[in-house]
Coordinates of C-alpha atoms in Angstrom, one line a residue:
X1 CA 0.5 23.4 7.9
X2 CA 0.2 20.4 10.0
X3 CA 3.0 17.7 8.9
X4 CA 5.3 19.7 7.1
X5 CA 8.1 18.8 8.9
X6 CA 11.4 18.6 7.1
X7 CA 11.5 14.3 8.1
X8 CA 10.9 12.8 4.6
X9 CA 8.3 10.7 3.8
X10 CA 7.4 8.6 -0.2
X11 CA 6.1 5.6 -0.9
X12 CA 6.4 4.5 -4.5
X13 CA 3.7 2.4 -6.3
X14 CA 4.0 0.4 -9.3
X15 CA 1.9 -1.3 -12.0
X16 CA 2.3 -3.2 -15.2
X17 CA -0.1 -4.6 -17.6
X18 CA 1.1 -6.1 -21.1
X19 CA 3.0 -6.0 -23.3
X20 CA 5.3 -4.9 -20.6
X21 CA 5.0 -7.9 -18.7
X22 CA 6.8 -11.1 -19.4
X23 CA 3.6 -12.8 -19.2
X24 CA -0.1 -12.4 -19.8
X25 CA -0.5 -10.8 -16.2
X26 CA -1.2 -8.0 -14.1
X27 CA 1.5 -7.0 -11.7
X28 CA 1.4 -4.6 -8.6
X29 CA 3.6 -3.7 -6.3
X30 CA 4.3 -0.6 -3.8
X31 CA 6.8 0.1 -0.9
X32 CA 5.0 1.8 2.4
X33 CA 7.5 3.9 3.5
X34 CA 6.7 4.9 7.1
X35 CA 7.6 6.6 10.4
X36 CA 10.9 4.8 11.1
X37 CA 9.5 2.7 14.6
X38 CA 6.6 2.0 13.3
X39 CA 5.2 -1.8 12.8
X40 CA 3.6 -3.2 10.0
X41 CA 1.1 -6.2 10.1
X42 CA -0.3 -8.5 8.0
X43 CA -3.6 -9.2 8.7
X44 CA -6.6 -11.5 6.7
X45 CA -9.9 -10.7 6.9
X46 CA -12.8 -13.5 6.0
X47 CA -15.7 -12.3 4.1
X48 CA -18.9 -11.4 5.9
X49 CA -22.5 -10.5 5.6
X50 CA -23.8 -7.8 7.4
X51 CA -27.1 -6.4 8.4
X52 CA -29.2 -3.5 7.5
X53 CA -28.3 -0.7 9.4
X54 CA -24.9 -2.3 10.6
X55 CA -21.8 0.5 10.8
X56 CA -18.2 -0.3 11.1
X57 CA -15.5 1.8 13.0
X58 CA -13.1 2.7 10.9
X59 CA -9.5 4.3 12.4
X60 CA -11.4 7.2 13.5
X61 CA -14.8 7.6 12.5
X62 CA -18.1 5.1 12.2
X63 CA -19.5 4.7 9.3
X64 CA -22.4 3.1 7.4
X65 CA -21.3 -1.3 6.5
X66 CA -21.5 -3.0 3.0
X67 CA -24.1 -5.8 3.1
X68 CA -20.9 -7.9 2.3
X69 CA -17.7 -7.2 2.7
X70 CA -14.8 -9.6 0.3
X71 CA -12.3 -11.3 2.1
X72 CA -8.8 -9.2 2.2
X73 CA -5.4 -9.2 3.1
X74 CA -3.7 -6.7 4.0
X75 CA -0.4 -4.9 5.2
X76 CA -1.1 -2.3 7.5
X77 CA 0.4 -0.1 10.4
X78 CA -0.7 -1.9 13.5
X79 CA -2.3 0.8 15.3
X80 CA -5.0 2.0 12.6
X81 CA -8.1 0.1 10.7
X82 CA -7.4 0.7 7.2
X83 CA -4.0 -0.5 5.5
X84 CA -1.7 1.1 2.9
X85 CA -2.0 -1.7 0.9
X86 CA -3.5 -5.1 0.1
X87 CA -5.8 -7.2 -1.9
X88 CA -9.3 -9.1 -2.5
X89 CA -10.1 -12.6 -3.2
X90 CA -11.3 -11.1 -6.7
X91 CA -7.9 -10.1 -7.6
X92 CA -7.9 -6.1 -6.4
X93 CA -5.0 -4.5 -5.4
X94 CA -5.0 -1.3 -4.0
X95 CA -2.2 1.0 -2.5
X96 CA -2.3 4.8 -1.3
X97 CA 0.4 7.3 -1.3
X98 CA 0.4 10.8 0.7
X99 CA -0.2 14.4 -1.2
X100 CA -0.6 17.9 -0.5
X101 CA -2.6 20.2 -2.8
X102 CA -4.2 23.2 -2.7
X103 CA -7.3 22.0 -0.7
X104 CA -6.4 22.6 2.9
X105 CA -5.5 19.5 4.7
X106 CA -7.7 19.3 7.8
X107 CA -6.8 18.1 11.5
X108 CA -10.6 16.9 12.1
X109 CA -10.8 13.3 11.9
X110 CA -12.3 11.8 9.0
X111 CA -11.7 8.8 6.8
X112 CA -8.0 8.1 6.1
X113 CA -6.6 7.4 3.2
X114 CA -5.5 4.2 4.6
X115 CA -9.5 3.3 5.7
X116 CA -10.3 4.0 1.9
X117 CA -7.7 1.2 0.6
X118 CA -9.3 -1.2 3.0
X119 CA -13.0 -0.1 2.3
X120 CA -12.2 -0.1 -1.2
X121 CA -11.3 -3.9 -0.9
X122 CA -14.0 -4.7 1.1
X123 CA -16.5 -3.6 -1.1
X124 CA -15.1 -3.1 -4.4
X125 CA -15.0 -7.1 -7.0
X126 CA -13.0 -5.1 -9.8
X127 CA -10.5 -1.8 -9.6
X128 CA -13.3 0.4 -11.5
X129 CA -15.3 -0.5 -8.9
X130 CA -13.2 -0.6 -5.5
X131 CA -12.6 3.3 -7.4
X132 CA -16.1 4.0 -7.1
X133 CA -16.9 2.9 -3.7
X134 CA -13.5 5.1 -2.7
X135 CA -14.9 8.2 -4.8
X136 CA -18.5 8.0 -3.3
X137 CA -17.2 7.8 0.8
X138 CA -14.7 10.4 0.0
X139 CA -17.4 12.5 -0.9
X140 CA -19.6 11.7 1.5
X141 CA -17.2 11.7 5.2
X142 CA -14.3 13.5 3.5
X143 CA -10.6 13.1 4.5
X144 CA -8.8 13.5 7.2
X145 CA -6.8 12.9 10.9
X146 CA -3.2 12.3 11.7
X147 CA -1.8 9.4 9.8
X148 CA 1.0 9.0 12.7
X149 CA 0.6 7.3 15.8
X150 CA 2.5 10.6 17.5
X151 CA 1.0 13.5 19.6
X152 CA 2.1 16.0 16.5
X153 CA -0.9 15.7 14.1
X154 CA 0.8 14.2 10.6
X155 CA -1.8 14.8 8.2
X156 CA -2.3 14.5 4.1
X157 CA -4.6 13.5 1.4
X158 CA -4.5 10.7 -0.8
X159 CA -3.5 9.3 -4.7
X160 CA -4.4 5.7 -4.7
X161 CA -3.1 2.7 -7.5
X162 CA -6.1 0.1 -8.1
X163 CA -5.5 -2.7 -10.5
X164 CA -7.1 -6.1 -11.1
X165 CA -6.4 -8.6 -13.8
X166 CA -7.5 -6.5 -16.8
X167 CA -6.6 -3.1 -15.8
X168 CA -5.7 -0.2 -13.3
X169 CA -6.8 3.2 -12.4
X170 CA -4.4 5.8 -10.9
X171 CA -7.0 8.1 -8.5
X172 CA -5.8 11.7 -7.1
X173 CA -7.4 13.5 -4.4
X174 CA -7.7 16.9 -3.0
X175 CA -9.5 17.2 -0.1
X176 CA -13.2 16.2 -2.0
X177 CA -12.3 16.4 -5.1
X178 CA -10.9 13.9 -7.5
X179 CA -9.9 12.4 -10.7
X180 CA -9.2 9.5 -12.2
X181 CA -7.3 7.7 -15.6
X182 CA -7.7 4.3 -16.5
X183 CA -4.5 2.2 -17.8
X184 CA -5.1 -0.2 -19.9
X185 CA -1.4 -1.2 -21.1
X186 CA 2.1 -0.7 -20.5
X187 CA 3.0 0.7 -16.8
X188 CA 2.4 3.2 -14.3
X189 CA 3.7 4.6 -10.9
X190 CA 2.8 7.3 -8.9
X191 CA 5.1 9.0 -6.2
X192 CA 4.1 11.6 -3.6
X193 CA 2.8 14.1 -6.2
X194 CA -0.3 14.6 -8.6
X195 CA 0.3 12.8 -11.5
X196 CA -3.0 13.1 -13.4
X197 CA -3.1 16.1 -16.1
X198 CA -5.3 16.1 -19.0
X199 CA -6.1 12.9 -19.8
X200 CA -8.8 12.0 -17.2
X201 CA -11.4 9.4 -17.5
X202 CA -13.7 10.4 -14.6
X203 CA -14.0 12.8 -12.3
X204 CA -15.8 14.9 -9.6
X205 CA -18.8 16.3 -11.2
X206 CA -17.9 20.1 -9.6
X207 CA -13.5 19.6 -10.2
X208 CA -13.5 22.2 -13.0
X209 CA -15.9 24.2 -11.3
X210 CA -14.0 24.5 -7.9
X211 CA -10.7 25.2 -10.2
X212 CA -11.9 28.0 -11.6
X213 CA -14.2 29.5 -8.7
X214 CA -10.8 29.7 -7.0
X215 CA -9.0 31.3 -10.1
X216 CA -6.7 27.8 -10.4
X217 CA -7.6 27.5 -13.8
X218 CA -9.5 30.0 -16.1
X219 CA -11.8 27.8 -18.6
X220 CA -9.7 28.3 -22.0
X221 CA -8.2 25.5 -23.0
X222 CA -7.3 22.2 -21.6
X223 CA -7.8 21.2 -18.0
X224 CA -5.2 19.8 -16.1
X225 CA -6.0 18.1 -12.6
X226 CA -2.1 18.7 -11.6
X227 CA -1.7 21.9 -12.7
X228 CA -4.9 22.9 -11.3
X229 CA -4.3 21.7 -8.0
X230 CA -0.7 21.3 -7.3
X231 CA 1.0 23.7 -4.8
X232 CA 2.8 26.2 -6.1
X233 CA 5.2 25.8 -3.5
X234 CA 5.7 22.1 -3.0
X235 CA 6.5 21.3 0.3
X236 CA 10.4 19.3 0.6
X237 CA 9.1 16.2 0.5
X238 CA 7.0 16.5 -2.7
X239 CA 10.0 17.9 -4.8
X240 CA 12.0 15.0 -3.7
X241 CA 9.5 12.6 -4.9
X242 CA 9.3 13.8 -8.6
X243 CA 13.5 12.5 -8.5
X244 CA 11.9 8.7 -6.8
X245 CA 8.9 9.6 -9.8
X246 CA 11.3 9.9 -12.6
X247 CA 13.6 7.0 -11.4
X248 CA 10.4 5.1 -11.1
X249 CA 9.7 5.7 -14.2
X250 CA 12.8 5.1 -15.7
X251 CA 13.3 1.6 -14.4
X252 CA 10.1 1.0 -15.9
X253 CA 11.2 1.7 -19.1
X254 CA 13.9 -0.3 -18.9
X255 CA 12.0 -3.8 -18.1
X256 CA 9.3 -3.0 -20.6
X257 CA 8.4 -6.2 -22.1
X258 CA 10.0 -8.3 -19.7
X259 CA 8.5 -7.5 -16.0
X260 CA 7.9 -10.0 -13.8
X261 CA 7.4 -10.4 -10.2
X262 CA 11.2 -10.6 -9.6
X263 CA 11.6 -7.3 -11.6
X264 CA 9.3 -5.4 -9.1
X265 CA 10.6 -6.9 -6.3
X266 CA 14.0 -5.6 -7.4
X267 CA 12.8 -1.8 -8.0
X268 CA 11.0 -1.6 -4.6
X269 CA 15.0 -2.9 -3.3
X270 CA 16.5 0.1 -5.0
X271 CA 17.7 2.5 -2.9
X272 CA 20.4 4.0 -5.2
X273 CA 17.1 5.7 -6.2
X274 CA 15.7 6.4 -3.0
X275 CA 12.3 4.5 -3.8
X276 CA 13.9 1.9 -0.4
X277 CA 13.8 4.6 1.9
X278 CA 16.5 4.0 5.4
X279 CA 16.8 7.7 6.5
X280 CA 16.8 8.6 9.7
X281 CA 13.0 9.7 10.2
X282 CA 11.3 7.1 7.8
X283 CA 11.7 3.5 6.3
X284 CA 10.5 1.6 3.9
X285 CA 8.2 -0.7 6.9
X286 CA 6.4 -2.9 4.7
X287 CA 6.8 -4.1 0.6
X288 CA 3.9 -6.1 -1.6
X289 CA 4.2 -7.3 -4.8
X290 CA 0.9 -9.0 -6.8
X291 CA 1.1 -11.1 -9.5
X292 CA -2.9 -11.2 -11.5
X293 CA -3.1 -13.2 -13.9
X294 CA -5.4 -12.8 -16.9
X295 CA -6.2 -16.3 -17.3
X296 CA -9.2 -16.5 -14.4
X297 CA -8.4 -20.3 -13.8
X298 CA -5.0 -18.9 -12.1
X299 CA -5.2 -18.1 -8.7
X300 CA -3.4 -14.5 -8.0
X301 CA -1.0 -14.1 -5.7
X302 CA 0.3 -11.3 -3.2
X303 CA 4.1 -11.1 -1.6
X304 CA 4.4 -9.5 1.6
X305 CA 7.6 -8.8 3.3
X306 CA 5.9 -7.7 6.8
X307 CA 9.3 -6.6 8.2
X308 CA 11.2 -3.3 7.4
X309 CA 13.6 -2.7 4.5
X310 CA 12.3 -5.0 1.3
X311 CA 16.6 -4.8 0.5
X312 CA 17.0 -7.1 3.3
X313 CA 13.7 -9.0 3.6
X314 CA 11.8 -12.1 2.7
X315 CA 8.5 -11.5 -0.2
X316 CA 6.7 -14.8 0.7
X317 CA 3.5 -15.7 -1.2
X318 CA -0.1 -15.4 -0.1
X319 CA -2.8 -17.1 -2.3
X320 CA -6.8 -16.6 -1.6
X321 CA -8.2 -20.2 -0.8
X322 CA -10.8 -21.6 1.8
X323 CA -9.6 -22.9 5.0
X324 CA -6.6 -20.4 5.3
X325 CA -4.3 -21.0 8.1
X326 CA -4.1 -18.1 10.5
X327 CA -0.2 -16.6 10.1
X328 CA 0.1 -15.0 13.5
X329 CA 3.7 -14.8 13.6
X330 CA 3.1 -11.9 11.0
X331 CA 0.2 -10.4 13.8
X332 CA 0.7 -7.5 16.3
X333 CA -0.7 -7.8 19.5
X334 CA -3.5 -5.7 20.7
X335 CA -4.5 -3.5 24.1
X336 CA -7.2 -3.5 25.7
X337 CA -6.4 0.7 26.6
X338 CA -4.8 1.0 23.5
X339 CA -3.4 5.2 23.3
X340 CA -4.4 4.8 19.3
X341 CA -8.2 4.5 20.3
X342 CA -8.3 6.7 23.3
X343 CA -9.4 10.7 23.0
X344 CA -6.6 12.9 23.2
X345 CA -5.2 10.3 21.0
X346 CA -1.1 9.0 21.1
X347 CA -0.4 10.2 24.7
X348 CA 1.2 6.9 25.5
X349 CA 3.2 4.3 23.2
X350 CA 3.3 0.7 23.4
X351 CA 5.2 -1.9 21.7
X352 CA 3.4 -3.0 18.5
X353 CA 5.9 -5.6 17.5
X354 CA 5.4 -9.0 16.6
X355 CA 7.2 -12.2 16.4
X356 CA 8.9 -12.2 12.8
X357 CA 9.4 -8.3 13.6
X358 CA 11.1 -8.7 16.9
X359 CA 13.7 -11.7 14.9
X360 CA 14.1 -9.6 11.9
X361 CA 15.1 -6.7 13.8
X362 CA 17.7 -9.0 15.6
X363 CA 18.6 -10.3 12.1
X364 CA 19.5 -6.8 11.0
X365 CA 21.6 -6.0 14.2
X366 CA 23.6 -9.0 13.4
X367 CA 23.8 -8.3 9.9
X368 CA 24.7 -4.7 11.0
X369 CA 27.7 -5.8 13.5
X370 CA 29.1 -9.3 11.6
X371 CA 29.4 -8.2 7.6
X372 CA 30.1 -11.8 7.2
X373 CA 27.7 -13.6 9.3
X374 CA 25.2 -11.0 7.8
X375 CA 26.4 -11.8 4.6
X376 CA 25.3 -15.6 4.7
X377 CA 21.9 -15.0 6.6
X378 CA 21.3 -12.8 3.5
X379 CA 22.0 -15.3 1.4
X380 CA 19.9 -17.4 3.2
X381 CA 16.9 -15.8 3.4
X382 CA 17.2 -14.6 -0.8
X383 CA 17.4 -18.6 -1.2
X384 CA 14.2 -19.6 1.0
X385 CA 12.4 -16.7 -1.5
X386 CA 13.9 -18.0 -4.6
X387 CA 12.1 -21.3 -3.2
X388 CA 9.0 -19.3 -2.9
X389 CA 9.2 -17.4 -6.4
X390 CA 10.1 -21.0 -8.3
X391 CA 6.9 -22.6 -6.3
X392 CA 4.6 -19.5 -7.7
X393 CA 5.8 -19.7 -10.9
X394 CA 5.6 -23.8 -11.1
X395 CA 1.6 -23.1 -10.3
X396 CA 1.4 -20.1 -12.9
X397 CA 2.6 -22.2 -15.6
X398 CA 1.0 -25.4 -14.7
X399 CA 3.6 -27.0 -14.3
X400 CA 1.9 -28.5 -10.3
X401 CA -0.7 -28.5 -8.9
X402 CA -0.8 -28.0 -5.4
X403 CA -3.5 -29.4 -3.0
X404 CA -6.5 -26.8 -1.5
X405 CA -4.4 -27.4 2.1
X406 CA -0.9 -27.1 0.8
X407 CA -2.0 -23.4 -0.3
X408 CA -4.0 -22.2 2.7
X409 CA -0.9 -23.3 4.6
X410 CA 1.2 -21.6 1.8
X411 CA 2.0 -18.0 3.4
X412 CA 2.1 -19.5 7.3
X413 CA 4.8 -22.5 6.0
X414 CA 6.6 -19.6 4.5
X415 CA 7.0 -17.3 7.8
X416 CA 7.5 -19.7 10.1
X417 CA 10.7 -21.1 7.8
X418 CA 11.9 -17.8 7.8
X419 CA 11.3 -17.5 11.6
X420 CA 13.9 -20.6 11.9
X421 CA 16.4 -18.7 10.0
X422 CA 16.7 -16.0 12.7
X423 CA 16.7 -18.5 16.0

């Protein structure tokens, strides 16, 4: 089966909803662990009208355009469309993880799972309904493609967190097929593996009859999506997510009650439990953390690391207001014969890296070679996101009230102060 390698590959998203939380907020959060060179971006896209009959070009496929698309921000491997995970100006978050299932995973290009997090942004104002617009194109175009920018097809379907600031939906696919459970309280994660069992809250109107038209499940009793239409025999990286799952889950447990933005930031770091991924094939390339609040008078606000390793990066804050200012230190350049977009696809590589990339990756040499120099850049850069986190929280609370231009220049202000750190 195409990408069943033995390289491992997880991501690990998070949610949290009160009473877990310390305060009366949503909070997301996910690592994107990734092939091990590739580059992450973070990339902000206005909102726009469109008109009738307009399409869009997604990574591989066209496809029919919204009327009007939200604005977004999102965190995304440089050389596709889509994203593995971002936000709306509404408050969405959304973040996808790979799975195989019994559906055959198909090398024909489709939607990725990565388009439907971004089109499911674009088009959805609430998580119930960025769900719905992700159902209804799945369903329609399918999924599919190589979600590597290598020669070797890597291909997988999709489960998919969605929250906003009064509640999230875990989604899991197979091939077509879905289902779907609403979470109202407490906390969530899902890991490389279908999570879903009996308690669905929608679903595809033929699930139960495709599960037992391919003698998956028999009709008696309760229907489970997971048991349904999980391998029997999980491929290596699967089984090693339900250790990351349980961990996950555990860590969960433990902050129940008091989880903040801090608190995920500090689970996506843990690699004790393998959920900050450094092996040799893949790395964690990109982190987010959201903070919603339920109070609609509070703005939300998304973290982004944009550089590799969350253990030994910078979460700086991004808050939706007009008049943002452009961040593109944070930006990967593009080609005008880019190998991504040409047909056979990935014959070439070229160097996707941009600026804060390029001085973070010098930054980790130097941590790397001088323990001690390393030590005090570290130190550094945890201080100039403390500044960050005490800033966020300051506005959360009321306690400022900063102008319209201090927070459009917000997330540029904080990656170029990091980018001084690393001259």
């Amino acid at each position: 089966m195409a990408g069943q390698g033995p390289a491992p590959s997880s991501c690990d998203c998070f949610v949290a909803l009160p009473p877990h939380t310390a305060a009366p907020a949503v909070i997301f959060g996910k690592n994107a662990d990734r092939p091990r060179r590739e580059v992450q971006e973070i990339v902000y896209v206005p909102a726009a009208t469109h008109r009738p009959g307009d399409r869009v070009q997604c990574t591989y496929i066209e496809i029919e355009q919204a009327e009007r698309t939200h604005a977004v921000v999102l965190s995304r491997p440089a050389w596709l469309w889509g994203a593995e995970m971002g936000a709306n100006e509404h408050g969405v978050c959304v973040g996808n993880e790979g799975v195989w299932t019994r559906e055959p995973v198909g090398e024909d290009e489709a939607l990725l799972g990565m388009d439907l997090v971004r089109l499911g942004l674009e088009r959805g104002s609430s998580a119930r309904e960025a769900l719905e617009v992700i159902t209804a194109l799945l369903e329609r175009h399918g999924q599919g493609g190589s979600c590597k920018e290598e020669p070797v097809p890597f291909v997988y379907h999709n489960t998919f967190l969605l929250a906003d600031r009064g509640e999230a939906w875990v989604l899991e696919t197979a091939g077509r097929y879905w289902a779907a459970q609403r979470i109202q309280e407490g906390s969530r994660n899902i890991s490389n593996q279908l999570s879903i069992g009996t308690d669905i809250t929608a679903e595809h109107a033929e699930l139960r009859q495709r599960a037992r038209s391919q003698g998956w499940w028999s009709g008696a009793g309760e229907f489970s999506f997971a048991e349904a239409f999980s391998l029997e025999q999980q491929p290596p990286r699967m089984e090693a997510a339900k250790a990351r799952y349980r961990a996950g889950k555990e860590l969960l447990r433990q902050h129940a009650g008091h989880i903040t933005a801090e608190t995920f930031m500090a689970i996506l770091r843990d690699k004790a439990s393998g959920i900050c991924v450094d092996s040799e094939g893949f790395r964690t390339a990109g982190s987010m953390v959201s903070v919603l609040p339920r109070d609609p008078a509070l703005p939300c606000v998304h973290f982004f690391t944009a550089t590799p390793d969350p253990s030994r990066s910078v979460f700086k804050p991004f808050i939706f207001v007009a008049g943002l200012k452009p961040a593109p230190q944070v930006m990967s350049p593009s080609f005008s014969d880019d190998p991504a977009k040409k047909v056979p696809r990935f014959q070439s590589t070229v160097d996707r890296r941009h600026e804060l990339y390029r001085r973070h990756q010098a930054a980790l040499e130097l941590m790397d070679r001088d323990q001690e120099q390393g030590q005090k850049l570290q130190q550094t850069l945890r201080d100039l996101e403390r500044q960050g986190l005490e800033a966020v929280n300051a506005l959360l609370g009321g306690d400022v009230a900063p102008s319209p231009e201090e927070l459009a220049e917000l997330f540029f202000d904080c990656v170029d102060a990091e980018m001084k750190f690393y001259k």
